[in-house]
mmCIF file of C-alpha atoms in Angstrom:
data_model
loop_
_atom_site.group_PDB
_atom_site.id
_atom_site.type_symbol
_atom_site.label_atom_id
_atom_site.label_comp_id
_atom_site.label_asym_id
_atom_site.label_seq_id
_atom_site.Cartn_x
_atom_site.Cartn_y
_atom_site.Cartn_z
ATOM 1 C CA UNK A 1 0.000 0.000 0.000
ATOM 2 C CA UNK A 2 2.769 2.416 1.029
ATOM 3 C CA UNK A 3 4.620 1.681 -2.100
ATOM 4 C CA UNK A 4 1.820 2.028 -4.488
ATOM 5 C CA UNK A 5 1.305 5.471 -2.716
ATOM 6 C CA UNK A 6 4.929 6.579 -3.429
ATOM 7 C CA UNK A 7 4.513 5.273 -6.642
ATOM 8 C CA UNK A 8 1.206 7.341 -7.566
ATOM 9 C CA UNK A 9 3.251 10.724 -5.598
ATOM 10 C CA UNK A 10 6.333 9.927 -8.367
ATOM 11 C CA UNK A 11 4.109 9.696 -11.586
ATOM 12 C CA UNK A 12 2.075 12.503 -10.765
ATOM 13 C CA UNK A 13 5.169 14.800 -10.168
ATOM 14 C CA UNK A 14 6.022 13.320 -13.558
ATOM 15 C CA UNK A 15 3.188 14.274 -15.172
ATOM 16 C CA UNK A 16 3.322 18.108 -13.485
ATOM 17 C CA UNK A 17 6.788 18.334 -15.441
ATOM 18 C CA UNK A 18 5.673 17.100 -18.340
ATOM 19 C CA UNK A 19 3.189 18.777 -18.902
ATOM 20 C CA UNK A 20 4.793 22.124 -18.021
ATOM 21 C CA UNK A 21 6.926 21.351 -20.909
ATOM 22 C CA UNK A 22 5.125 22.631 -24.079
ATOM 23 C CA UNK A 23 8.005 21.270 -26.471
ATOM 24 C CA UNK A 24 7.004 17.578 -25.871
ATOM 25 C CA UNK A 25 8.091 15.117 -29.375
ATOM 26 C CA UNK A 26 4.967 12.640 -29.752
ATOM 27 C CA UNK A 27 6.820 9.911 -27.950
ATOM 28 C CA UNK A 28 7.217 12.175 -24.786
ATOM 29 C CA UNK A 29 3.487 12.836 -25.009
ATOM 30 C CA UNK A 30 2.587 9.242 -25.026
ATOM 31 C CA UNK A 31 4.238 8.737 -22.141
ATOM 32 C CA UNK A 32 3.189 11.433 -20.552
ATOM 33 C CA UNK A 33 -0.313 9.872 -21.388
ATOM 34 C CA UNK A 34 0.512 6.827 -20.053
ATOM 35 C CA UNK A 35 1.844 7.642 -16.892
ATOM 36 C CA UNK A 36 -1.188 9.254 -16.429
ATOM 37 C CA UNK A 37 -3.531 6.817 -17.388
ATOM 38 C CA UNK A 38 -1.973 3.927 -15.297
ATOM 39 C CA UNK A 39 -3.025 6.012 -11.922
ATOM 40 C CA UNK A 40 -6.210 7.793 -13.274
ATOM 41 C CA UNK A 41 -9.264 6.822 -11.581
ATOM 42 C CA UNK A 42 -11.307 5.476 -14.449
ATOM 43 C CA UNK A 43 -8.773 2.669 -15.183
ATOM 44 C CA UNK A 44 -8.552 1.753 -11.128
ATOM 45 C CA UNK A 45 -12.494 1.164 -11.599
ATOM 46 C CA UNK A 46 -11.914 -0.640 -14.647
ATOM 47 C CA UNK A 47 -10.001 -2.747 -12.638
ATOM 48 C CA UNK A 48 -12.313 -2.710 -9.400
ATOM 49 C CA UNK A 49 -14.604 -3.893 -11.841
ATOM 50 C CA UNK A 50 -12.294 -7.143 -13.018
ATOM 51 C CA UNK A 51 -11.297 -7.628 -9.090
ATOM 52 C CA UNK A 52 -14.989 -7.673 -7.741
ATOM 53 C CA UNK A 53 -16.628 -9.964 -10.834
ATOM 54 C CA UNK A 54 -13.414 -12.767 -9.740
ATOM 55 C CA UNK A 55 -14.757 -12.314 -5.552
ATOM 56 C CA UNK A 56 -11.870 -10.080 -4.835
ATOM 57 C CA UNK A 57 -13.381 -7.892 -2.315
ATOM 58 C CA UNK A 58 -12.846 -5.197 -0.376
ATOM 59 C CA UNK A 59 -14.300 -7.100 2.721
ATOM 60 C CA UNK A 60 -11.205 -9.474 2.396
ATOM 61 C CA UNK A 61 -8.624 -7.118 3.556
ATOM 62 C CA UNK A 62 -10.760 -5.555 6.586
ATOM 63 C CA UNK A 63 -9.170 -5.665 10.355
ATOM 64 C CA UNK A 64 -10.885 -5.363 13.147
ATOM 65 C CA UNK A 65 -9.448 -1.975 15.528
ATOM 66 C CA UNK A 66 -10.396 -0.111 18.479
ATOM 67 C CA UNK A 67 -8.864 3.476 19.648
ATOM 68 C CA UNK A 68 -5.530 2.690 21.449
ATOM 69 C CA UNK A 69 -3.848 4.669 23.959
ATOM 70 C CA UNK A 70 -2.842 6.741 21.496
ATOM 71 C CA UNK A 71 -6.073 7.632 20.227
ATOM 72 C CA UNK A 72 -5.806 5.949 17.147
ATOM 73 C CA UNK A 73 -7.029 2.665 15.615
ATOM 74 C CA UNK A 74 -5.254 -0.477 16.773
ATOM 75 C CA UNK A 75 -5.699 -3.940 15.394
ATOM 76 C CA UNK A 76 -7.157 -5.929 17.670
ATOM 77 C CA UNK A 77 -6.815 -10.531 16.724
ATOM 78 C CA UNK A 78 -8.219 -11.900 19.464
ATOM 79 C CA UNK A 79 -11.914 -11.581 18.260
ATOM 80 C CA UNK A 80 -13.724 -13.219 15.334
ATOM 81 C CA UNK A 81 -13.049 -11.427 11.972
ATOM 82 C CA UNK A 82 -14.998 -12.722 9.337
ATOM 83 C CA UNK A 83 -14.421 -11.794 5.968
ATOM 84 C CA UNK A 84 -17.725 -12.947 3.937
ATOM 85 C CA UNK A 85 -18.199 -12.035 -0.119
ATOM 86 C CA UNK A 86 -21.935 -12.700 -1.615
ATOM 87 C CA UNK A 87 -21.197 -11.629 -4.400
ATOM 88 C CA UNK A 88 -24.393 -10.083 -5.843
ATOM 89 C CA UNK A 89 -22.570 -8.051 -8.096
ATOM 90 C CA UNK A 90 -21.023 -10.612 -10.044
ATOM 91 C CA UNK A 91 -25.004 -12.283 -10.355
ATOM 92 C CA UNK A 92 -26.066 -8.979 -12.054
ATOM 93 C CA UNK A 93 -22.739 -8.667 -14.358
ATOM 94 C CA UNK A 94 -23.969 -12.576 -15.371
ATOM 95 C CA UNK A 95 -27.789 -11.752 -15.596
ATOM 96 C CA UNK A 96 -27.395 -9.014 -17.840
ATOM 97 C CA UNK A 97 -25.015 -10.435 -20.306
ATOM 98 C CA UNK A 98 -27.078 -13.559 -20.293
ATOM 99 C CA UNK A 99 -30.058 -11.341 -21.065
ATOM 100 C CA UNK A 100 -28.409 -9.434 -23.832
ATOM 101 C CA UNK A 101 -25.845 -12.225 -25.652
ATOM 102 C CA UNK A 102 -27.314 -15.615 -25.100
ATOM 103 C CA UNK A 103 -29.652 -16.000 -28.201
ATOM 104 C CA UNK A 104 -27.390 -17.150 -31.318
ATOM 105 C CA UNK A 105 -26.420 -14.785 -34.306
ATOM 106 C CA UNK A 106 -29.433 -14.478 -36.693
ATOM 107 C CA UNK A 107 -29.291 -13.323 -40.209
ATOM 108 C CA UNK A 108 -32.334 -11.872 -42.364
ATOM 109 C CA UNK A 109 -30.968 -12.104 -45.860
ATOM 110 C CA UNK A 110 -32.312 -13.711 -49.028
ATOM 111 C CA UNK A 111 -29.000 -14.456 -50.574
ATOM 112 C CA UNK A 112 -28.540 -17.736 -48.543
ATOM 113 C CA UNK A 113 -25.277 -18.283 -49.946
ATOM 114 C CA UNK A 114 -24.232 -14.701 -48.393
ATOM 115 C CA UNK A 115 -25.621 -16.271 -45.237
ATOM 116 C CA UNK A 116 -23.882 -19.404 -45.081
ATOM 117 C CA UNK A 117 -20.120 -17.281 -45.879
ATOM 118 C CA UNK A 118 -21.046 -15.349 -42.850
ATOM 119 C CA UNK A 119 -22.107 -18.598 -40.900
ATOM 120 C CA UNK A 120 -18.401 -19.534 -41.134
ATOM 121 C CA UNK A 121 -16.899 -16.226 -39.397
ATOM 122 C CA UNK A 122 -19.743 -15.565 -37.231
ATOM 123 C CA UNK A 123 -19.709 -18.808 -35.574
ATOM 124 C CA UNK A 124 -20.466 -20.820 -32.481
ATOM 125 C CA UNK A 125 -16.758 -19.538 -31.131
ATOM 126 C CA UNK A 126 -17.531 -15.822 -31.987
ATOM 127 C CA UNK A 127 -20.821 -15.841 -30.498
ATOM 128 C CA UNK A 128 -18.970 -17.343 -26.746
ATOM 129 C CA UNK A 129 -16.444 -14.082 -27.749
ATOM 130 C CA UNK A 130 -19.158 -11.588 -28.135
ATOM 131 C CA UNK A 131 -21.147 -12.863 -24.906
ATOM 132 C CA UNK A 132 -17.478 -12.409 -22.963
ATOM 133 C CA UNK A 133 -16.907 -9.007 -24.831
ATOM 134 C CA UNK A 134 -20.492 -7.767 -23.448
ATOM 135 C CA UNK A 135 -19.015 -9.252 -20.120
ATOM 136 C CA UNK A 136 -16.295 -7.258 -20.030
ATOM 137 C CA UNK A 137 -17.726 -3.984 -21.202
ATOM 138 C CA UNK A 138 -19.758 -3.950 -18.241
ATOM 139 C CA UNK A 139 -17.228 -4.785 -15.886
ATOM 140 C CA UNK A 140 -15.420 -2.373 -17.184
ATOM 141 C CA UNK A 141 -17.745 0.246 -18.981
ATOM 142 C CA UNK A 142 -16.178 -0.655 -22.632
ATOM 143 C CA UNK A 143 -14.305 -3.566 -24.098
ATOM 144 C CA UNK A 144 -11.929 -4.116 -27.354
ATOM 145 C CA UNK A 145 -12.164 -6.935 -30.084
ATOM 146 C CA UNK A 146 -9.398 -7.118 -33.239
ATOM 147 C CA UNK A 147 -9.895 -8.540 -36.181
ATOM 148 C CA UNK A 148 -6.952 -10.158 -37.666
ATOM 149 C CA UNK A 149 -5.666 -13.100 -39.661
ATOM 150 C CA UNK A 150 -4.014 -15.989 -38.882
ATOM 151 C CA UNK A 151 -1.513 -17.994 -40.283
ATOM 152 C CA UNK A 152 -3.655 -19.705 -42.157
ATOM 153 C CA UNK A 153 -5.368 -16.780 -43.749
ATOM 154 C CA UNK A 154 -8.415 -17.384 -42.019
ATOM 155 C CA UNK A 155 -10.338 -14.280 -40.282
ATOM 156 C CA UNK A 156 -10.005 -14.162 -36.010
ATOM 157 C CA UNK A 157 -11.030 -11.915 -33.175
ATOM 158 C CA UNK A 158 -9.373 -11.218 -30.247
ATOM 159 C CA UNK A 159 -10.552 -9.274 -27.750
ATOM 160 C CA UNK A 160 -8.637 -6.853 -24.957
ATOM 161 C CA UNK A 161 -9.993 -5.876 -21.641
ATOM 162 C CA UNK A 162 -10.469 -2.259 -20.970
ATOM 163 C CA UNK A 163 -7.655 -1.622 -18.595
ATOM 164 C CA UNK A 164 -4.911 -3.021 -21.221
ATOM 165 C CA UNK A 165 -6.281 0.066 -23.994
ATOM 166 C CA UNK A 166 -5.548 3.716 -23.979
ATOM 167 C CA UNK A 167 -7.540 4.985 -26.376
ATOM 168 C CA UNK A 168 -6.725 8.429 -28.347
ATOM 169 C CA UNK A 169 -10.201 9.437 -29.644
ATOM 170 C CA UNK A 170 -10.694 12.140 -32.809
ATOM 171 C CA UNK A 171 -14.063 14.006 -31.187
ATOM 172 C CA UNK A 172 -15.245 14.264 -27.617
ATOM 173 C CA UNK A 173 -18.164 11.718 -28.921
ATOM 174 C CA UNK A 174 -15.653 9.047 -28.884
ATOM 175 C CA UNK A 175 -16.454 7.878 -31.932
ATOM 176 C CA UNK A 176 -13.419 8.328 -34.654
ATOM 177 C CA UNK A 177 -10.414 6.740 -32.930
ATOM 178 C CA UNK A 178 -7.122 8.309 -33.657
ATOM 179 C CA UNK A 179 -4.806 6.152 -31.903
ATOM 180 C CA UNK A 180 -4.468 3.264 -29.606
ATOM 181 C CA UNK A 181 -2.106 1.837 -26.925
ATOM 182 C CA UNK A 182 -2.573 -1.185 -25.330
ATOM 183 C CA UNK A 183 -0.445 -2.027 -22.454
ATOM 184 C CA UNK A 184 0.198 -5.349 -20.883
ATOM 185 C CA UNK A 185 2.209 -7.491 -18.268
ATOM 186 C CA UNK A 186 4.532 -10.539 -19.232
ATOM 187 C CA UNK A 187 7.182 -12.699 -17.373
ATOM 188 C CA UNK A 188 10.494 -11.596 -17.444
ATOM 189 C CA UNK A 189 12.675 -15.036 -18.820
ATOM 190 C CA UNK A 190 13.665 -16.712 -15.982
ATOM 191 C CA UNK A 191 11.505 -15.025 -13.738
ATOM 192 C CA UNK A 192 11.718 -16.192 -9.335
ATOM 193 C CA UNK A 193 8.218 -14.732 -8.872
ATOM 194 C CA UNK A 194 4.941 -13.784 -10.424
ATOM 195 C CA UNK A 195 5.480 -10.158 -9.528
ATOM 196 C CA UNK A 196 9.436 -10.726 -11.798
ATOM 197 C CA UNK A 197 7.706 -9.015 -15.048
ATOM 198 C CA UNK A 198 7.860 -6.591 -17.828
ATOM 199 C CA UNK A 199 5.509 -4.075 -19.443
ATOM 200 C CA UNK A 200 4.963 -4.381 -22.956
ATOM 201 C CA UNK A 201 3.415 -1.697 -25.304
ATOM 202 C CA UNK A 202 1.725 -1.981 -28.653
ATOM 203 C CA UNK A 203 0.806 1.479 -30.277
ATOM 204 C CA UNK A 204 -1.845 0.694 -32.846
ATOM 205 C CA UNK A 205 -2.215 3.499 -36.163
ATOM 206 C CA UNK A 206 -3.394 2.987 -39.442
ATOM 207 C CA UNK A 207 0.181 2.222 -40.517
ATOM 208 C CA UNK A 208 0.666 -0.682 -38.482
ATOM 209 C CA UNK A 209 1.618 -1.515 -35.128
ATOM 210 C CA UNK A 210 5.005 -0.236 -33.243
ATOM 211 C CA UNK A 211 6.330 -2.598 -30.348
ATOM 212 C CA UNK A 212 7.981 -1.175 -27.004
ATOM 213 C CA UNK A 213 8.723 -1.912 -23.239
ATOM 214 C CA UNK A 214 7.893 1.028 -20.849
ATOM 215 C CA UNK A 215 10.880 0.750 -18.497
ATOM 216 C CA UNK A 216 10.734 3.786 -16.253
ATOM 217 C CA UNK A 217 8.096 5.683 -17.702
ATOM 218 C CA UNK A 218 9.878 5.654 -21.394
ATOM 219 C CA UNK A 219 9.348 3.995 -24.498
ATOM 220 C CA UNK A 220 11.870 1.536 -25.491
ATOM 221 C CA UNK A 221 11.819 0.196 -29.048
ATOM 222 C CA UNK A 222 11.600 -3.681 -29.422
ATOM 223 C CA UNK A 223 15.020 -5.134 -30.803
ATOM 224 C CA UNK A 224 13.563 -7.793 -32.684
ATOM 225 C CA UNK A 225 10.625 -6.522 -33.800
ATOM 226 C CA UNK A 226 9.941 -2.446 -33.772
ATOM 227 C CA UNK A 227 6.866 -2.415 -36.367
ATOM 228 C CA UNK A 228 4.216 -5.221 -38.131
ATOM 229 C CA UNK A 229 1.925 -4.248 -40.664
ATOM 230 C CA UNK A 230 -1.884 -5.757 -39.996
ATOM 231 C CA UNK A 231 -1.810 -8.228 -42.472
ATOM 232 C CA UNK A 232 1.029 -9.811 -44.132
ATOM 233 C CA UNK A 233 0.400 -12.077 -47.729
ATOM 234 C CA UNK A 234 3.303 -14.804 -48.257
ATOM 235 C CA UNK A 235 3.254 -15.991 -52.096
ATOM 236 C CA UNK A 236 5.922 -18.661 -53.975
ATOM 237 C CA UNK A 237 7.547 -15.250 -54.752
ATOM 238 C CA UNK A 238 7.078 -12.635 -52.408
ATOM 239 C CA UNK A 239 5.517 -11.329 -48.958
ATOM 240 C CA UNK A 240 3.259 -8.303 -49.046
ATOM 241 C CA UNK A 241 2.259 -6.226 -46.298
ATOM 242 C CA UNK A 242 -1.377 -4.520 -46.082
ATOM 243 C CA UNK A 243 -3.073 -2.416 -43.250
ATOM 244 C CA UNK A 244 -6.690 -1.635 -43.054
ATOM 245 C CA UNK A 245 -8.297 1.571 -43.733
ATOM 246 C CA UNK A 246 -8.749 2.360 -40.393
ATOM 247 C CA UNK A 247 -7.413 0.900 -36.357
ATOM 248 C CA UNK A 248 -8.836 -2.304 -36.322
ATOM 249 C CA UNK A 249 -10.490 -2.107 -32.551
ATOM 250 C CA UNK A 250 -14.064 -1.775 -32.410
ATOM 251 C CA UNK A 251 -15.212 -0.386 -29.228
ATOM 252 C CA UNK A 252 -18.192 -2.206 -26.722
ATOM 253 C CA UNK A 253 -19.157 0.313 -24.769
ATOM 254 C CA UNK A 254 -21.905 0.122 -21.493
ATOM 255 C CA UNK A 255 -23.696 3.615 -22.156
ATOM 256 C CA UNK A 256 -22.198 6.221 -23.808
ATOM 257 C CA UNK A 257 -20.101 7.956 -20.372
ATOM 258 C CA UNK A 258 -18.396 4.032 -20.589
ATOM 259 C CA UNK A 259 -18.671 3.800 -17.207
ATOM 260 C CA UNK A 260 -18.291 0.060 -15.384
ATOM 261 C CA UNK A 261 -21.167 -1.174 -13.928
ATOM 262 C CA UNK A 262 -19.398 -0.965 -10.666
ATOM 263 C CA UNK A 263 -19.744 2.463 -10.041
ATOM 264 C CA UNK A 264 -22.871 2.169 -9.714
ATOM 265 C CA UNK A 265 -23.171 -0.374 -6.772
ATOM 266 C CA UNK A 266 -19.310 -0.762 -5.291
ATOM 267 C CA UNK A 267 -20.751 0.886 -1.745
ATOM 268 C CA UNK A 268 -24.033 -1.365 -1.815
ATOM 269 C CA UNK A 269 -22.171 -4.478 -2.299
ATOM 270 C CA UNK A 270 -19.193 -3.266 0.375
ATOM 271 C CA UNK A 271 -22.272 -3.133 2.655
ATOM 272 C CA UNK A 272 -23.973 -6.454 2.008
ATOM 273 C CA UNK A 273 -20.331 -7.970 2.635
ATOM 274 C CA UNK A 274 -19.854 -5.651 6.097
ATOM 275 C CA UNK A 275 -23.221 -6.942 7.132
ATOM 276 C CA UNK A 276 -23.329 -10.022 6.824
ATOM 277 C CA UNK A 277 -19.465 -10.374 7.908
ATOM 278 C CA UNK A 278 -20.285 -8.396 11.664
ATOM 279 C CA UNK A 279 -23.614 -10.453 12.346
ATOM 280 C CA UNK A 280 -21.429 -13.872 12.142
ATOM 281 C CA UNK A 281 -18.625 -11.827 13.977
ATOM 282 C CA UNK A 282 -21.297 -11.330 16.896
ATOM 283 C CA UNK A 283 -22.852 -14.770 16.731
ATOM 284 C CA UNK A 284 -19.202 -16.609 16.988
ATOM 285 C CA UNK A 285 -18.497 -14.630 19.920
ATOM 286 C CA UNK A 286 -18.721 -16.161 23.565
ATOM 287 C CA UNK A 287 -17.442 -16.227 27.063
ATOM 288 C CA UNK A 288 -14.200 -16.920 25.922
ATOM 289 C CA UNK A 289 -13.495 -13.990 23.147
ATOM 290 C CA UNK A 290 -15.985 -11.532 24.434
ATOM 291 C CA UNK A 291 -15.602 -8.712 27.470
ATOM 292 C CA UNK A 292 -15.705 -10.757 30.982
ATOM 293 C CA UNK A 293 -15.810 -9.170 34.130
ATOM 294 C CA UNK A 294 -13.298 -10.517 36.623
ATOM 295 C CA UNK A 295 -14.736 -10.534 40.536
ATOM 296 C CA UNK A 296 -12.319 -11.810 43.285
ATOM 297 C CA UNK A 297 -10.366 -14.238 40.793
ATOM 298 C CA UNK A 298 -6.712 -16.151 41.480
ATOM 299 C CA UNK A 299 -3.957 -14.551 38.988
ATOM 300 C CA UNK A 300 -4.156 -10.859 38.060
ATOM 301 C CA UNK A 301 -2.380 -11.411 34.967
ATOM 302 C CA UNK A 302 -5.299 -10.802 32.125
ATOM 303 C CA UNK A 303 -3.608 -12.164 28.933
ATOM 304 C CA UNK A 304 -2.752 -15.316 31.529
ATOM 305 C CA UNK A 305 -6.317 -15.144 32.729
ATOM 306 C CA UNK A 306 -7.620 -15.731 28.816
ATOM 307 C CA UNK A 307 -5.207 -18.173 27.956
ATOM 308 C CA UNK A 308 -5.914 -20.602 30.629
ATOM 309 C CA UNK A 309 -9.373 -19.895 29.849
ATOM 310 C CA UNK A 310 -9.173 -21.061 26.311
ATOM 311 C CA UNK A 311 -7.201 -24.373 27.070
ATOM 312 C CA UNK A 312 -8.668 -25.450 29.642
ATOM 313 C CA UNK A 313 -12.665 -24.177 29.536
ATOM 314 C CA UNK A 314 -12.088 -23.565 33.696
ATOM 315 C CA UNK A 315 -11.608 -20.974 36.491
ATOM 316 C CA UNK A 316 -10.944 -20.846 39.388
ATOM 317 C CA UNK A 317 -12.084 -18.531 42.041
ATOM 318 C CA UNK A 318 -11.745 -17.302 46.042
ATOM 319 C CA UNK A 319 -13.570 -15.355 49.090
ATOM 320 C CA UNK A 320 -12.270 -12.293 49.977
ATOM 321 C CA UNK A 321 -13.782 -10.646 52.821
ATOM 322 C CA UNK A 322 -16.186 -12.850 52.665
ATOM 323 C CA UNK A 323 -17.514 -11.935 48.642
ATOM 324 C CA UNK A 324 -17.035 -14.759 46.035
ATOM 325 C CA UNK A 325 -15.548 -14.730 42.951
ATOM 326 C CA UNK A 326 -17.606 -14.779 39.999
ATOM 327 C CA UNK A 327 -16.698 -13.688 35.911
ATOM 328 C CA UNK A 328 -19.797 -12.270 34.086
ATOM 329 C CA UNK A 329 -19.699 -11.102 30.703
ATOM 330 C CA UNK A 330 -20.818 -7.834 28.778
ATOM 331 C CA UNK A 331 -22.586 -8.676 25.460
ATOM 332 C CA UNK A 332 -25.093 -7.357 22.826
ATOM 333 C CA UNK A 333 -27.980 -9.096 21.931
ATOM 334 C CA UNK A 334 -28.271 -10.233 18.681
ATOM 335 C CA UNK A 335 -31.188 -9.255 17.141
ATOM 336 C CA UNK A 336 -31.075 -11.339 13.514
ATOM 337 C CA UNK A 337 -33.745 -9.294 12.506
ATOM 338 C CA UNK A 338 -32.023 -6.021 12.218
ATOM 339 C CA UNK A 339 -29.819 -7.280 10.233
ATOM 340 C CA UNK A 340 -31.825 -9.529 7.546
ATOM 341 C CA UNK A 341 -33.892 -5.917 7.478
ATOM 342 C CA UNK A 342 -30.563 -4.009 6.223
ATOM 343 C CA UNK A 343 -29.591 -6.705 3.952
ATOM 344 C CA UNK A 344 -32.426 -6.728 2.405
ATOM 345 C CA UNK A 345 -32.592 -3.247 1.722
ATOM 346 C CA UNK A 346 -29.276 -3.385 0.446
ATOM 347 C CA UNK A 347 -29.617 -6.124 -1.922
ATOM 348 C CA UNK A 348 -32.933 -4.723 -3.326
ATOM 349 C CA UNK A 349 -31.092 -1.178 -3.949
ATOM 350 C CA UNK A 350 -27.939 -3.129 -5.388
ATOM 351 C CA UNK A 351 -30.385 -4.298 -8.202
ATOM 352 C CA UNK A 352 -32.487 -1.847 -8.965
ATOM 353 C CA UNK A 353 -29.021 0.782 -9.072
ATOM 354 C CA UNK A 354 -27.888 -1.798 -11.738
ATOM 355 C CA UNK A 355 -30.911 -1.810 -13.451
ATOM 356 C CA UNK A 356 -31.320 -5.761 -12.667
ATOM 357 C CA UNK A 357 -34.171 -8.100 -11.795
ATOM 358 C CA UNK A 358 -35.162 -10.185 -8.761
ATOM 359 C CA UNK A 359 -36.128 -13.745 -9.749
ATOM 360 C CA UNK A 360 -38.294 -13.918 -6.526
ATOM 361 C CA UNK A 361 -40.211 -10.747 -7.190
ATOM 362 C CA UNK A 362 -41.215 -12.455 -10.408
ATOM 363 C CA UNK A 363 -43.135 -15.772 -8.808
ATOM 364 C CA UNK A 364 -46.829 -14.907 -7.902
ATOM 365 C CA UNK A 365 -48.978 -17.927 -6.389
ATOM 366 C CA UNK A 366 -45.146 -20.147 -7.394
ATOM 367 C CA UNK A 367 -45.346 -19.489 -10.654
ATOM 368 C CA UNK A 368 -43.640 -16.101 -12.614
ATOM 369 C CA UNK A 369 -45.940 -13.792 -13.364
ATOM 370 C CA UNK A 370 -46.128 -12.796 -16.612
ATOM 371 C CA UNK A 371 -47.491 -9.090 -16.456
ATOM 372 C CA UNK A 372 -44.110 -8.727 -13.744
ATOM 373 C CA UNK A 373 -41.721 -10.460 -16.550
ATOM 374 C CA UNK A 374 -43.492 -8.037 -19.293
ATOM 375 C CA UNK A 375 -42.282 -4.986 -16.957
#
């Protein structure tokens, strides 16, 4: 955490400089973009979006702390700390791109020859790459597929998740792109650990696609292989190069702000986690984790006191001045209805902010409804 702070400090001090500079060449300026981009908010919720759809939560990382002597928050271990994920927001990602992409490609043409050509590109393996692509552009608020060709001349689409594509857009309507970087992690060779790796940059134009590592906030050409045309041709004879007419990445977006689906339920789905998570935390604890009250006991020592507590389940107490020992506890009842009240209220509003359904809101008399399916 404290190194991705410094980190964040050092490319925005970057980006203050570079800016400042009004003689920037066009590769300073892409990496001035870059930098940017890698710590701007919209690509973190790009990537909140990714972290919470895989069960990566927020929840997962939470400590419980009281106020120390100090006055601030301490961790404390000795009580229960769940850590639950219901992940409702991964159900509505699913629902929705169920809803929208899971009917097969139909064409309405009278040339069925035309039809069946298409049939062959626009197949059973495109359709599971559009349904992901609608996945991921609202996850992330927009998505990326390339066309390309293989080595076998035939026609393929691969697709790139938001956070790997810096897009340099023509209007403000984001509709004529101008450039394109995509930016992505690989292993360094002979790497110790996952974290060992290297970032590699493709910068797509209509002349091709130029390869580089970004090493230290700069651009460093690829050695082996600096530029590749879109599509190469290899005859008996020769090998021609071609690019299309235009980038090849078609945008997917969410709604036209391409904002990830996230945004609009992150806090509702913090709060079913926090919920849930506190009302097992206050059902686990007992006599032995909760606050006891210690009357006229043997041993003063308190952490002593627990410990023997824990192994052996037993106490021991004395009569002084004629009063008897006794331990009582301090506790809060648990009232489960409280909290299946606010969880329901915050799963209703988590669907209804991501413009979802509830399967059980459907049934009337058992059965769905089919007036409430209609609406």
């Amino acid at each position: 955490m404290i190194m991705s702070k410094i980190l964040n400090w050092l490319g925005k001090r970057m980006i203050a400089a570079a800016e400042n500079n009004q003689n920037l060449t066009d590769k300073q300026y892409i990496e001035t973009r870059i930098t940017k981009w890698l710590i701007s908010p919209d690509r973190y919720s790009q990537l909140d979006g990714e972290r919470y759809y895989e069960g990566k939560h927020d929840i997962l990382f939470k400590k419980r702390t009281v106020l120390g002597a100090s006055g601030k928050p301490e961790e404390i271990k000795n009580l229960p700390n769940n850590r639950i994920v219901d992940n409702q927001y991964a159900k509505m990602v699913d629902q929705k791109k169920n809803y929208l992409f899971g009917q097969p490609i139909t064409f309405d043409c009278d040339d069925k020859k035309y039809v069946e050509l298409l049939k062959k590109v626009f197949n059973k393996k495109f359709q599971k790459t559009l349904k992901d692509l609608g996945g991921d552009s609202l996850k992330s608020g927009i998505a990326w597929i390339c066309p390309y060709y293989n080595d076998l001349g035939e026609l393929k689409f691969k697709k790139f998740p938001a956070y790997e594509i810096l897009p340099f857009w023509n209007d403000t309507a984001h509709t004529e792109l101008q450039m394109a970087v995509r930016l992505y992690e690989v292993e360094k060779p002979n790497a110790t650990n996952e974290k060992d790796t290297i970032q590699k940059v493709e910068i797509y134009t209509k002349s091709g696609i130029d390869y580089y590592t970004f090493e230290n906030n700069r651009l460093v050409p690829e050695v082996t292989k600096p530029h590749e045309n879109y599509i190469t041709v290899t005859t008996e004879d020769k090998v021609q190069e071609y690019n299309w007419d235009r980038i090849p990445l078609v945008p997917f977006k969410r709604n036209d702000k391409e904002t990830p689906l996230i945004r609009n339920c992150k806090s509702l789905q913090d709060g079913i986690n926090d919920i849930i998570s506190t009302f097992k935390n206050n059902m686990e604890e007992d006599a032995r984790n909760t606050i006891l009250v210690l009357e006229n006991l043997e041993g003063q020592d308190l952490e002593e006191f627990r410990r023997n507590l824990a192994v052996y389940g037993a106490i021991k107490t004395r009569a002084v001045d004629g009063a008897r020992g006794d331990v009582r506890t301090l506790q809060i009842e648990v009232n489960s209805a409280n909290y299946e009240a606010i969880l329901k209220i915050l799963k209703k509003a988590l669907i209804e902010n991501c413009k979802g359904y509830d399967f059980s809101e459907l049934r009337t008399g058992g059965s769905p409804n089919q007036m409430n399916i209609k609406s």
